[in-house]
Coordinates of C-alpha atoms in Angstrom, one line a residue:
M1 CA 97.6 53.0 82.0
D2 CA 97.1 55.7 84.7
K3 CA 99.6 58.3 85.5
T4 CA 100.8 56.7 88.7
A5 CA 101.6 53.4 87.0
L6 CA 103.4 55.3 84.2
K7 CA 105.5 57.1 86.7
H8 CA 106.5 53.9 88.3
K9 CA 107.4 52.3 85.0
I10 CA 109.7 55.3 84.1
Q11 CA 111.4 55.0 87.5
T12 CA 112.1 51.3 87.0
L13 CA 113.3 51.5 83.4
E14 CA 116.8 50.4 82.7
G15 CA 119.3 52.2 80.5
L16 CA 118.2 55.7 81.6
T17 CA 120.2 58.1 83.8
N18 CA 118.6 59.6 86.8
E19 CA 118.6 63.0 85.0
E20 CA 116.7 61.4 82.0
K21 CA 114.2 59.8 84.3
S22 CA 113.7 63.2 86.0
A23 CA 113.1 64.9 82.6
L24 CA 110.5 62.3 81.6
L25 CA 108.7 62.5 84.9
E26 CA 108.7 66.4 84.7
L27 CA 107.1 66.2 81.2
L28 CA 104.5 63.7 82.6
N29 CA 103.6 66.1 85.4
K30 CA 103.2 69.0 82.9
E31 CA 100.7 67.0 80.8
K32 CA 97.2 68.5 80.9
K33 CA 94.0 66.7 80.1
Y34 CA 92.1 69.9 80.1
G35 CA 93.2 73.6 80.1
L36 CA 95.1 76.2 78.3
V37 CA 98.1 75.4 76.1
W38 CA 100.4 77.9 74.4
E39 CA 103.8 78.1 72.9
N40 CA 106.1 79.6 75.6
K41 CA 108.0 82.5 74.1
P42 CA 111.3 83.5 75.8
E43 CA 111.2 87.0 77.2
D44 CA 114.3 89.2 77.4
V45 CA 113.7 90.3 81.0
E46 CA 113.3 86.8 82.1
E47 CA 116.6 85.8 80.6
R48 CA 118.3 88.7 82.4
L49 CA 117.0 87.4 85.7
R50 CA 118.6 84.2 85.2
D51 CA 121.8 85.8 86.0
H52 CA 120.8 88.9 88.0
L53 CA 118.7 89.8 91.0
P54 CA 116.5 92.9 90.9
M55 CA 116.8 95.5 93.8
L56 CA 115.2 98.8 94.4
E57 CA 116.9 102.2 94.4
E58 CA 115.2 105.2 96.0
V59 CA 115.1 108.5 94.0
K60 CA 115.0 110.7 97.1
S61 CA 114.6 113.9 95.1
R62 CA 111.1 112.7 94.0
A63 CA 109.8 111.9 97.6
I64 CA 106.7 113.6 98.7
L65 CA 106.6 113.5 102.4
S66 CA 103.6 114.5 104.5
D67 CA 103.8 116.6 107.6
S68 CA 101.5 114.1 109.2
P69 CA 103.1 111.4 111.2
D70 CA 100.4 108.9 110.4
A71 CA 100.4 109.5 106.7
P72 CA 100.4 106.2 104.6
N73 CA 103.6 105.6 102.6
H74 CA 102.7 105.0 98.9
I75 CA 105.5 103.5 96.5
L76 CA 105.9 104.1 92.9
I77 CA 108.4 101.8 91.2
E78 CA 109.9 102.5 87.8
G79 CA 111.1 99.6 86.0
D80 CA 110.0 96.3 84.3
N81 CA 107.2 94.9 86.3
L82 CA 108.6 91.4 86.3
E83 CA 111.6 92.7 88.0
A84 CA 109.6 94.8 90.4
L85 CA 107.3 92.0 91.3
T86 CA 110.3 89.8 92.1
A87 CA 111.7 92.4 94.6
L88 CA 108.1 92.6 96.0
S89 CA 108.1 88.9 96.5
Y90 CA 110.5 89.4 99.4
T91 CA 108.9 92.6 100.8
H92 CA 105.2 91.7 100.4
E93 CA 104.7 87.9 100.0
G94 CA 101.2 87.2 101.4
K95 CA 100.7 90.9 102.3
I96 CA 98.7 92.5 99.4
D97 CA 95.1 92.6 100.0
V98 CA 93.8 94.1 96.7
I99 CA 95.5 93.9 93.3
Y100 CA 94.1 95.8 90.3
I101 CA 95.7 95.6 86.9
D102 CA 94.9 96.9 83.5
P103 CA 97.4 95.0 81.3
P104 CA 97.8 95.4 77.6
Y105 CA 94.8 94.1 75.7
N106 CA 96.8 92.6 72.8
T107 CA 94.5 94.2 70.2
G108 CA 97.2 94.0 67.5
N109 CA 97.1 97.8 67.2
K110 CA 100.5 98.5 68.9
D111 CA 99.3 98.2 72.4
F112 CA 101.4 95.4 73.5
I113 CA 105.3 95.3 73.4
Y114 CA 107.2 92.0 73.7
N115 CA 110.9 92.2 73.8
D116 CA 111.1 95.8 72.6
S117 CA 108.8 95.1 69.6
F118 CA 105.1 95.7 69.1
V119 CA 103.1 92.5 68.6
D120 CA 100.8 93.2 65.7
S121 CA 97.6 91.3 64.4
E122 CA 99.7 89.3 61.9
D123 CA 102.1 87.8 64.5
G124 CA 101.5 84.1 64.5
Y125 CA 102.5 83.9 68.1
R126 CA 100.5 86.8 69.2
H127 CA 98.4 85.0 71.8
S128 CA 101.3 82.8 73.1
K129 CA 103.5 85.8 73.6
W130 CA 100.7 87.6 75.7
L131 CA 100.0 84.4 77.8
S132 CA 103.7 83.9 78.4
F133 CA 104.0 87.5 79.5
M134 CA 100.9 87.4 81.8
N135 CA 101.7 83.9 83.2
K136 CA 105.0 85.0 84.6
R137 CA 103.5 88.0 86.3
L138 CA 100.3 86.4 87.7
R139 CA 102.2 83.6 89.3
I140 CA 104.1 86.0 91.4
A141 CA 101.0 88.1 92.1
K142 CA 99.3 85.0 93.4
R143 CA 102.2 84.8 96.0
L144 CA 101.7 88.3 97.1
L145 CA 98.0 88.0 97.8
S146 CA 97.0 87.8 101.4
D147 CA 94.8 85.1 102.8
K148 CA 91.8 87.5 102.2
G149 CA 93.2 89.0 99.1
V150 CA 91.5 89.8 95.9
I151 CA 92.7 90.5 92.2
F152 CA 90.8 92.5 89.6
I153 CA 91.9 92.4 86.0
S154 CA 90.5 94.6 83.3
I155 CA 90.3 93.1 79.9
D156 CA 88.4 93.2 76.6
D157 CA 87.3 90.5 74.2
N158 CA 90.7 90.0 72.5
E159 CA 92.2 87.9 75.5
Q160 CA 89.1 87.6 77.9
A161 CA 88.6 83.8 77.2
Q162 CA 92.3 83.1 77.4
L163 CA 92.7 85.1 80.5
K164 CA 90.0 83.4 82.3
L165 CA 91.4 79.9 81.7
L166 CA 95.0 81.2 82.6
C167 CA 93.5 82.5 86.0
D168 CA 91.7 79.3 86.5
T169 CA 95.0 77.5 86.4
T170 CA 97.0 80.1 88.4
F171 CA 94.6 81.0 91.2
G172 CA 92.3 78.0 91.0
Q173 CA 88.8 77.7 89.7
D174 CA 87.5 77.7 93.3
K175 CA 88.8 81.2 93.7
F176 CA 86.9 82.7 90.8
V177 CA 84.4 85.2 91.9
A178 CA 82.9 86.8 88.8
T179 CA 83.4 88.5 85.4
I180 CA 82.1 91.9 86.0
P181 CA 80.8 94.0 82.9
W182 CA 82.0 97.5 82.7
R183 CA 80.5 99.9 80.1
K184 CA 83.4 101.7 78.5
R185 CA 81.5 104.0 76.1
T186 CA 78.1 104.7 74.5
A187 CA 77.2 103.0 71.4
K188 CA 79.3 103.8 68.2
S189 CA 78.0 103.6 64.6
D190 CA 81.3 103.0 62.9
V191 CA 81.8 99.4 64.0
P192 CA 82.0 96.0 62.2
H193 CA 78.9 94.1 61.7
Y194 CA 76.9 97.1 63.0
L195 CA 77.1 95.8 66.5
S196 CA 78.9 98.0 68.9
Q197 CA 80.8 96.2 71.7
D198 CA 80.5 98.8 74.5
Y199 CA 81.7 96.7 77.3
E200 CA 84.9 95.5 78.9
W201 CA 85.3 92.9 81.6
V202 CA 86.9 93.0 85.1
I203 CA 87.8 89.3 86.0
C204 CA 87.9 88.7 89.7
Y205 CA 89.6 86.0 91.9
A206 CA 89.7 86.0 95.6
N207 CA 91.1 84.1 98.6
N208 CA 88.4 83.5 101.4
L209 CA 86.9 86.9 100.6
Y210 CA 83.4 88.2 100.3
F211 CA 82.2 91.5 98.6
A212 CA 79.7 93.8 100.2
G213 CA 78.0 97.1 99.7
I214 CA 77.8 100.0 102.1
K215 CA 77.2 99.0 105.7
K216 CA 73.7 99.6 106.8
E217 CA 72.9 101.8 109.8
T218 CA 72.8 99.5 112.9
R219 CA 69.4 100.9 114.1
K220 CA 67.7 100.3 111.0
Y221 CA 69.0 96.8 110.6
F222 CA 68.3 95.7 114.2
E223 CA 65.0 97.3 114.6
T224 CA 61.8 97.5 112.7
P225 CA 60.5 101.1 111.9
D226 CA 57.4 100.6 114.1
F227 CA 59.2 99.2 117.0
P228 CA 62.2 101.6 117.9
N229 CA 64.9 101.1 120.3
R230 CA 64.6 97.2 120.5
P231 CA 67.6 94.9 119.7
W232 CA 65.6 92.6 117.4
R233 CA 63.8 92.5 114.2
I234 CA 60.9 90.5 112.7
H235 CA 60.7 88.3 109.7
D236 CA 57.5 87.0 107.8
M237 CA 56.8 83.3 108.6
S238 CA 55.9 82.3 105.1
T239 CA 58.4 80.7 102.6
Q240 CA 58.2 80.4 98.9
R241 CA 57.8 76.5 99.2
T242 CA 54.7 74.6 98.7
A243 CA 53.1 72.0 101.0
E244 CA 54.2 69.4 98.5
E245 CA 57.8 70.6 98.7
R246 CA 57.9 71.0 102.5
P247 CA 55.2 68.7 104.0
N248 CA 56.7 69.1 107.7
S249 CA 55.9 72.8 107.5
N250 CA 52.3 72.2 106.4
F251 CA 50.3 72.6 109.7
S252 CA 48.3 75.2 111.6
I253 CA 49.9 77.3 114.2
I254 CA 48.0 77.7 117.5
N255 CA 48.7 80.6 119.9
P256 CA 49.1 78.8 123.2
K257 CA 48.1 82.0 125.1
N258 CA 44.6 82.2 123.6
G259 CA 44.0 79.1 121.4
D260 CA 43.8 81.3 118.2
E261 CA 44.4 79.3 115.1
Y262 CA 46.5 80.4 112.1
K263 CA 46.1 78.2 109.0
V264 CA 49.0 77.6 106.6
N265 CA 48.9 78.7 103.0
P266 CA 49.6 75.4 101.0
M267 CA 51.3 77.4 98.4
A268 CA 53.7 79.2 100.9
V269 CA 54.1 77.1 104.0
W270 CA 55.8 78.1 107.3
R271 CA 59.5 78.7 107.7
I272 CA 59.5 76.3 110.7
T273 CA 58.5 72.7 110.9
K274 CA 55.8 71.2 113.1
D275 CA 58.4 69.4 115.2
G276 CA 60.5 72.5 115.7
F277 CA 57.5 74.8 116.6
P278 CA 57.5 73.9 120.4
Q279 CA 61.1 75.0 120.8
Y280 CA 60.5 78.3 119.0
I281 CA 57.7 79.0 121.6
R282 CA 59.9 78.1 124.5
D283 CA 62.6 80.4 123.0
N284 CA 60.2 83.3 122.7
R285 CA 60.9 83.4 119.1
I286 CA 57.3 83.7 117.9
V287 CA 55.4 87.0 118.0
F288 CA 51.5 86.7 117.7
P289 CA 49.0 89.4 116.8
G290 CA 48.2 91.4 119.9
D291 CA 51.5 90.7 121.8
Y292 CA 52.4 94.5 121.2
D293 CA 49.8 97.1 120.5
F294 CA 52.0 99.0 118.3
L295 CA 53.2 96.2 116.2
K296 CA 50.5 95.8 113.5
I297 CA 50.5 92.3 112.2
S298 CA 47.7 89.8 111.3
R299 CA 49.7 86.6 111.3
P300 CA 52.6 85.2 113.6
V301 CA 56.1 86.4 112.8
L302 CA 59.5 85.2 113.8
R303 CA 61.6 87.3 116.1
Y304 CA 65.4 87.8 115.4
W305 CA 68.0 89.2 117.7
K306 CA 71.3 90.5 116.8
E307 CA 73.1 87.5 117.9
D308 CA 71.0 85.3 115.8
D309 CA 72.0 87.3 112.6
E310 CA 75.7 87.4 113.6
K311 CA 75.8 83.7 114.1
K312 CA 74.1 83.1 110.8
D313 CA 76.1 85.5 108.7
G314 CA 79.4 85.8 110.6
S315 CA 81.6 88.7 109.5
R316 CA 79.2 89.5 106.8
F317 CA 76.7 90.7 109.4
G318 CA 75.2 94.2 108.7
Y319 CA 76.3 94.4 105.1
T320 CA 74.3 94.1 101.9
T321 CA 75.3 91.9 99.0
V322 CA 76.7 93.8 96.1
S323 CA 75.7 93.0 92.5
S324 CA 78.2 92.4 89.8
Y325 CA 76.3 95.1 87.8
I326 CA 78.2 98.3 87.9
N327 CA 75.8 101.2 88.0
E328 CA 75.9 104.4 85.9
E329 CA 77.6 106.3 88.7
V330 CA 80.8 104.6 87.7
G331 CA 82.1 106.4 84.6
M332 CA 83.3 105.3 81.2
T333 CA 86.6 105.9 79.3
Q334 CA 85.6 109.4 78.6
D335 CA 85.3 110.1 82.3
G336 CA 88.8 108.8 82.7
T337 CA 90.1 111.2 80.1
K338 CA 88.2 114.0 81.8
D339 CA 90.0 113.0 85.1
I340 CA 93.3 113.3 83.3
T341 CA 92.6 116.5 81.5
N342 CA 91.4 118.2 84.7
I343 CA 94.8 117.4 86.3
F344 CA 97.1 118.1 83.4
G345 CA 95.1 120.6 81.4
K346 CA 95.4 118.1 78.4
K347 CA 94.9 114.5 77.4
A348 CA 98.3 113.3 78.8
F349 CA 97.5 109.6 78.6
G350 CA 95.2 107.6 76.2
F351 CA 92.3 105.4 77.3
P352 CA 92.7 105.8 81.1
K353 CA 90.3 104.0 83.5
P354 CA 88.0 106.4 85.3
L355 CA 88.7 107.2 88.9
S356 CA 85.3 106.1 89.8
L357 CA 85.8 102.5 88.5
I358 CA 88.8 101.8 90.7
H359 CA 87.2 103.7 93.6
F360 CA 84.2 101.3 93.3
L361 CA 86.3 98.2 93.1
L362 CA 88.4 99.2 96.3
K363 CA 85.2 100.1 98.2
I364 CA 83.4 96.8 97.6
S365 CA 86.4 94.6 98.6
N366 CA 87.3 93.9 102.2
P367 CA 84.7 96.4 103.4
H368 CA 85.4 95.8 107.1
E369 CA 89.0 97.2 106.7
N370 CA 90.5 100.4 105.7
H371 CA 94.1 99.4 106.5
L372 CA 94.8 97.6 103.2
S373 CA 97.7 97.1 101.0
I374 CA 96.9 97.7 97.4
L375 CA 99.0 96.9 94.3
D376 CA 98.8 97.9 90.7
F377 CA 101.8 96.5 88.5
F378 CA 100.4 97.9 85.2
A379 CA 100.0 101.4 86.7
G380 CA 99.6 103.5 83.6
S381 CA 98.4 107.0 84.5
G382 CA 98.3 106.1 88.2
T383 CA 94.6 105.9 88.7
T384 CA 94.8 103.2 91.4
L385 CA 96.9 105.4 93.7
H386 CA 94.5 108.4 93.1
A387 CA 91.5 106.2 93.9
T388 CA 93.3 104.8 97.1
M389 CA 94.0 108.4 98.4
Q390 CA 90.6 109.6 97.6
L391 CA 88.9 106.6 99.5
N392 CA 91.2 107.3 102.4
S393 CA 90.1 110.9 102.5
E394 CA 86.5 109.9 102.5
D395 CA 86.5 107.3 105.4
G396 CA 89.7 108.2 107.3
G397 CA 91.4 104.9 106.1
H398 CA 95.1 104.2 106.0
R399 CA 95.3 102.1 102.8
Q400 CA 98.8 102.0 101.2
C401 CA 99.3 101.7 97.5
I402 CA 102.2 100.3 95.4
L403 CA 102.4 101.3 91.7
V404 CA 104.7 99.7 89.2
T405 CA 105.2 101.0 85.6
N406 CA 108.0 101.2 83.1
N407 CA 109.2 104.6 81.8
E408 CA 108.4 104.1 78.1
N409 CA 107.8 107.5 76.5
N410 CA 108.6 109.0 80.1
I411 CA 105.2 107.9 81.3
C412 CA 106.4 107.1 84.9
E413 CA 108.0 110.4 85.4
E414 CA 105.8 112.7 83.5
V415 CA 102.4 111.0 83.9
T416 CA 102.2 108.4 86.8
Y417 CA 104.4 110.3 89.3
E418 CA 103.3 113.8 88.1
R419 CA 99.5 113.0 88.3
N420 CA 99.7 111.8 91.9
K421 CA 102.1 114.6 92.9
R422 CA 99.5 117.1 91.8
V423 CA 96.7 115.1 93.5
I424 CA 98.7 115.2 96.8
N425 CA 99.8 118.9 96.5
G426 CA 96.6 120.2 94.9
Y427 CA 96.0 121.5 91.4
T428 CA 93.9 123.8 89.3
T429 CA 91.5 122.6 86.6
P430 CA 91.4 124.1 83.0
K431 CA 88.2 126.0 84.2
G432 CA 90.3 127.6 87.0
E433 CA 88.8 125.5 89.8
Q434 CA 91.1 124.8 92.8
V435 CA 91.3 121.2 93.8
E436 CA 92.5 120.8 97.3
G437 CA 95.5 118.4 97.8
L438 CA 95.1 115.1 99.6
K439 CA 98.1 116.1 101.8
N440 CA 97.8 113.3 104.3
N441 CA 99.8 111.0 102.0
S442 CA 103.5 110.4 101.3
L443 CA 104.8 109.1 98.1
R444 CA 108.3 107.5 97.5
Y445 CA 109.8 106.9 94.1
Y446 CA 112.1 103.8 93.3
K447 CA 113.8 102.5 90.3
T448 CA 114.8 98.8 89.7
E449 CA 118.4 97.9 89.4
L450 CA 120.1 94.6 88.7
L451 CA 122.8 92.9 90.7
P452 CA 124.8 89.7 89.9
R453 CA 123.0 86.5 90.9
E454 CA 126.1 84.4 91.5
K455 CA 126.8 83.9 95.3
S456 CA 130.3 85.0 95.4
P457 CA 131.5 86.8 98.6
R458 CA 131.7 90.0 96.7
N459 CA 128.3 89.7 95.2
M460 CA 126.7 88.8 98.6
R461 CA 128.3 92.0 100.1
A462 CA 126.9 94.1 97.3
L463 CA 123.4 92.7 97.7
M464 CA 123.6 93.4 101.4
S465 CA 124.7 96.9 100.7
S466 CA 121.7 97.5 98.4
A467 CA 119.2 95.9 100.7
T468 CA 118.3 98.9 102.7
E469 CA 115.5 100.2 100.6
L470 CA 114.0 96.7 100.4
L471 CA 114.1 96.5 104.2
C472 CA 112.4 99.9 104.7
I473 CA 109.7 98.9 102.3
K474 CA 109.1 95.5 104.0
E475 CA 109.0 97.1 107.5
D476 CA 107.2 100.3 106.4
L477 CA 109.9 102.1 108.3
Y478 CA 111.8 105.0 106.8
E479 CA 112.8 107.3 109.6
E480 CA 116.6 107.0 110.0
S481 CA 118.6 107.8 113.1
R482 CA 122.2 108.8 113.2
R483 CA 122.8 106.9 116.4
F484 CA 122.0 103.6 117.9
G485 CA 122.6 104.0 121.6
R486 CA 126.1 105.2 122.1
Y487 CA 127.2 104.3 118.5
R488 CA 127.1 106.6 115.5
T489 CA 125.6 104.9 112.5
N490 CA 127.4 104.4 109.3
P491 CA 126.3 102.9 105.8
K492 CA 129.2 100.6 105.9
T493 CA 128.7 99.3 109.5
I494 CA 125.3 99.8 110.9
R495 CA 122.1 101.8 110.0
Y496 CA 119.1 102.2 112.5
F497 CA 115.5 103.2 111.8
E498 CA 112.9 104.0 114.4
K499 CA 109.3 105.3 114.5
G500 CA 107.0 104.9 117.4
D501 CA 107.3 101.3 118.7
K502 CA 108.9 100.0 115.5
R503 CA 112.7 99.7 115.3
M504 CA 115.1 98.2 112.7
L505 CA 118.8 97.8 112.9
I506 CA 120.8 96.7 109.8
I507 CA 124.3 95.3 110.7
F508 CA 126.6 95.3 107.5
C509 CA 129.7 94.4 109.5
E510 CA 129.0 91.1 111.3
E511 CA 132.1 91.5 113.4
L512 CA 130.2 94.1 115.5
A513 CA 127.7 91.6 116.7
D514 CA 129.1 91.2 120.2
Q515 CA 129.5 95.0 120.7
I516 CA 125.9 95.5 119.4
A517 CA 124.6 92.9 121.8
E518 CA 126.3 94.5 124.7
E519 CA 124.8 97.8 123.8
I520 CA 121.2 96.4 123.5
K521 CA 121.6 95.2 127.2
T522 CA 121.6 98.9 128.2
L523 CA 118.6 99.9 126.0
D524 CA 114.8 99.8 126.7
F525 CA 112.6 99.1 123.8
G526 CA 109.4 99.3 125.8
G527 CA 108.6 95.6 125.5
Q528 CA 108.9 95.5 121.7
R529 CA 111.5 93.6 119.9
L530 CA 114.3 95.1 117.8
K531 CA 114.3 93.7 114.3
I532 CA 117.9 93.0 113.3
Y533 CA 119.1 92.2 109.9
I534 CA 122.7 91.1 109.9
F535 CA 125.0 90.2 107.1
S536 CA 126.0 86.5 107.2
P537 CA 127.9 84.5 104.6
D538 CA 125.5 81.6 105.3
R539 CA 122.1 81.3 107.1
Y540 CA 123.5 81.7 110.6
A541 CA 122.1 85.1 112.2
F542 CA 124.6 85.1 115.1
D543 CA 122.0 83.8 117.6
D544 CA 124.8 82.9 120.1
N545 CA 126.1 86.5 120.1
F546 CA 122.7 87.8 120.9
Y547 CA 121.7 84.9 123.3
E548 CA 121.6 87.1 126.5
V549 CA 119.2 89.7 124.8
Q550 CA 117.2 87.1 122.8
D551 CA 114.0 88.4 124.4
K552 CA 114.8 91.9 123.0
V553 CA 115.6 91.1 119.4
Q554 CA 114.4 89.3 116.3
L555 CA 117.2 88.2 114.1
V556 CA 117.3 87.7 110.3
A557 CA 120.3 86.6 108.4
L558 CA 120.9 88.4 105.0
P559 CA 121.3 88.0 102.2
A560 CA 120.0 84.4 102.7
A561 CA 116.4 85.6 103.3
I562 CA 116.3 87.6 100.0
Y563 CA 117.8 84.6 98.1
D564 CA 115.2 82.3 99.5
A565 CA 112.3 84.6 98.5
Y566 CA 113.7 85.2 95.0
R567 CA 114.4 81.6 94.5
R568 CA 110.7 80.8 94.6
V569 CA 109.9 83.1 91.7
L570 CA 113.0 83.6 89.6
P571 CA 113.7 81.6 86.5
K572 CA 116.2 78.8 87.0
R573 CA 119.8 79.6 86.3
I574 CA 121.5 77.9 83.3
D575 CA 124.7 76.7 84.7
K576 CA 127.5 76.6 82.2
P577 CA 129.6 73.4 82.7
L578 CA 133.3 73.9 83.3
L579 CA 134.1 70.9 81.2
E580 CA 132.6 70.4 77.7
V581 CA 133.4 66.8 76.6
E582 CA 132.5 65.1 73.5
A583 CA 132.8 61.3 73.3
G584 CA 136.3 60.3 72.4
E585 CA 137.7 63.8 72.9
T586 CA 140.1 65.2 75.4
P587 CA 138.4 67.4 78.1
T588 CA 139.1 71.2 77.5
L589 CA 138.5 74.1 79.6
P590 CA 136.5 77.1 78.2
E591 CA 138.8 80.0 77.5
A592 CA 137.6 82.3 80.4
T593 CA 137.9 79.5 82.8
Q594 CA 141.2 78.4 81.4
Q595 CA 142.6 81.8 82.2
S596 CA 141.3 81.9 85.8
I597 CA 143.1 78.6 86.8
D598 CA 146.1 78.9 84.6
F599 CA 148.8 76.9 86.5
N600 CA 152.5 77.4 85.8
F601 CA 154.8 74.3 86.2
E602 CA 158.5 74.4 86.4

């Protein structure tokens, strides 16, 4: 019986409640004929998120702000990455272009912590715990990727096979790009079986993306070396196909200008067919020997114009294909250690990825653009942000990077933050060399905090009050004004942010909607819309109040928009029933509930 027929039978079964039928159908939908199966292990942070919503609170004392008005705003989030990813699901869904992560490898040697305990090699659920851990985070990561987004995941042999299958399920097999080998060290002698595994892997998946090397110089690409200043290039007429393979291309070419004959090589016939040859002549696509004195050729060649190549290759035009082989210019683990030592004067972090590796991965992805959003939610020592800023300094780009890491052993404060603080401000190496700071960058520091998830009026107000940091990150707008028109701003009523032609108004007190709308009538936004986030107990964004200025504003009701985004990624709440009734028993109320509705009768 196929799955469709079985579903129909379940739906028509008698003696089952609708809830029981739904449960059976859900189990049927989860059944896999092929794929990765593991024992799901509950995670403490996931259980916290059943009753709480993660928000972000800025630590303003750690902000590093550039004097340059065009400096990209980078973000460092201290906290559990599942909580941080949930918050980013509201601010950055579909906006991240490149994700790089270096998760715990689950070696069994105290590199992976699950529910505050190390997972050792003797743990019978070692792989299930790791897969449960990664699955939750990768599913949110998928939602964050843009339609041209790419994710790189570093891994070694302990979980490489499982991770590949997990990513096939999460991102789709059709999104798989490559498993890229990276040499982490030179061969060691003290290894099992006398075979040194000197490589790790970078697994890559992408949405509608191609990878390319460095862009060729236009002149060299369009023109042949012996024919300068011409907007075309030439190509050999021969193929690698035999006359038997391509009989339609097995013919002699006759130059219509002088009757010269050029016989075909039966082991490498022409690129064009006999039937197509006349059209090529009419289009002036064939160049014969003698057509140009300075073009030294003995056989006909094909002429290609810029437009031909652009039509053939689309947005790839002018770029070389990049190999999955990472050349020796990309360093090993020892080079990552050297990067850290140069900055801190000591080995402040174990086994860091080298700056050159992340730099390479960022450079080959989305090569046409340098205004990318980059995310690393296993930030470690912060190499990804360092590489982002370094690449920006080289090509004048405006890439923005988000780092997420916990603060175990003070890593976020003392390593991740401190490293990039020194990179921005400049530092001195142990050899006394001065390294100039990458000052055209701003870095903002946030911590995750939890608010009650239940939608009570009080909780909704608290969520709205805490939403400002999220909104600033979402709009990439941090410059706050003390006035909006004639009104003075106040954290309890309205807050206003403005930079260039970007404007954002947050209205905490919805009773002010009419007054604000009247004020907007008097203001000129230069043709740009004012983004207004307004508190609403439901989804109504007070469109009627702003009807007369609707062409000037874009309204969003909060906290409904946040609830909607979070609902798509948060674990389901476990609702506790008010009544717990056993068959044949009198209904009773739980103690807490009984106290809250304790009626007094005369």
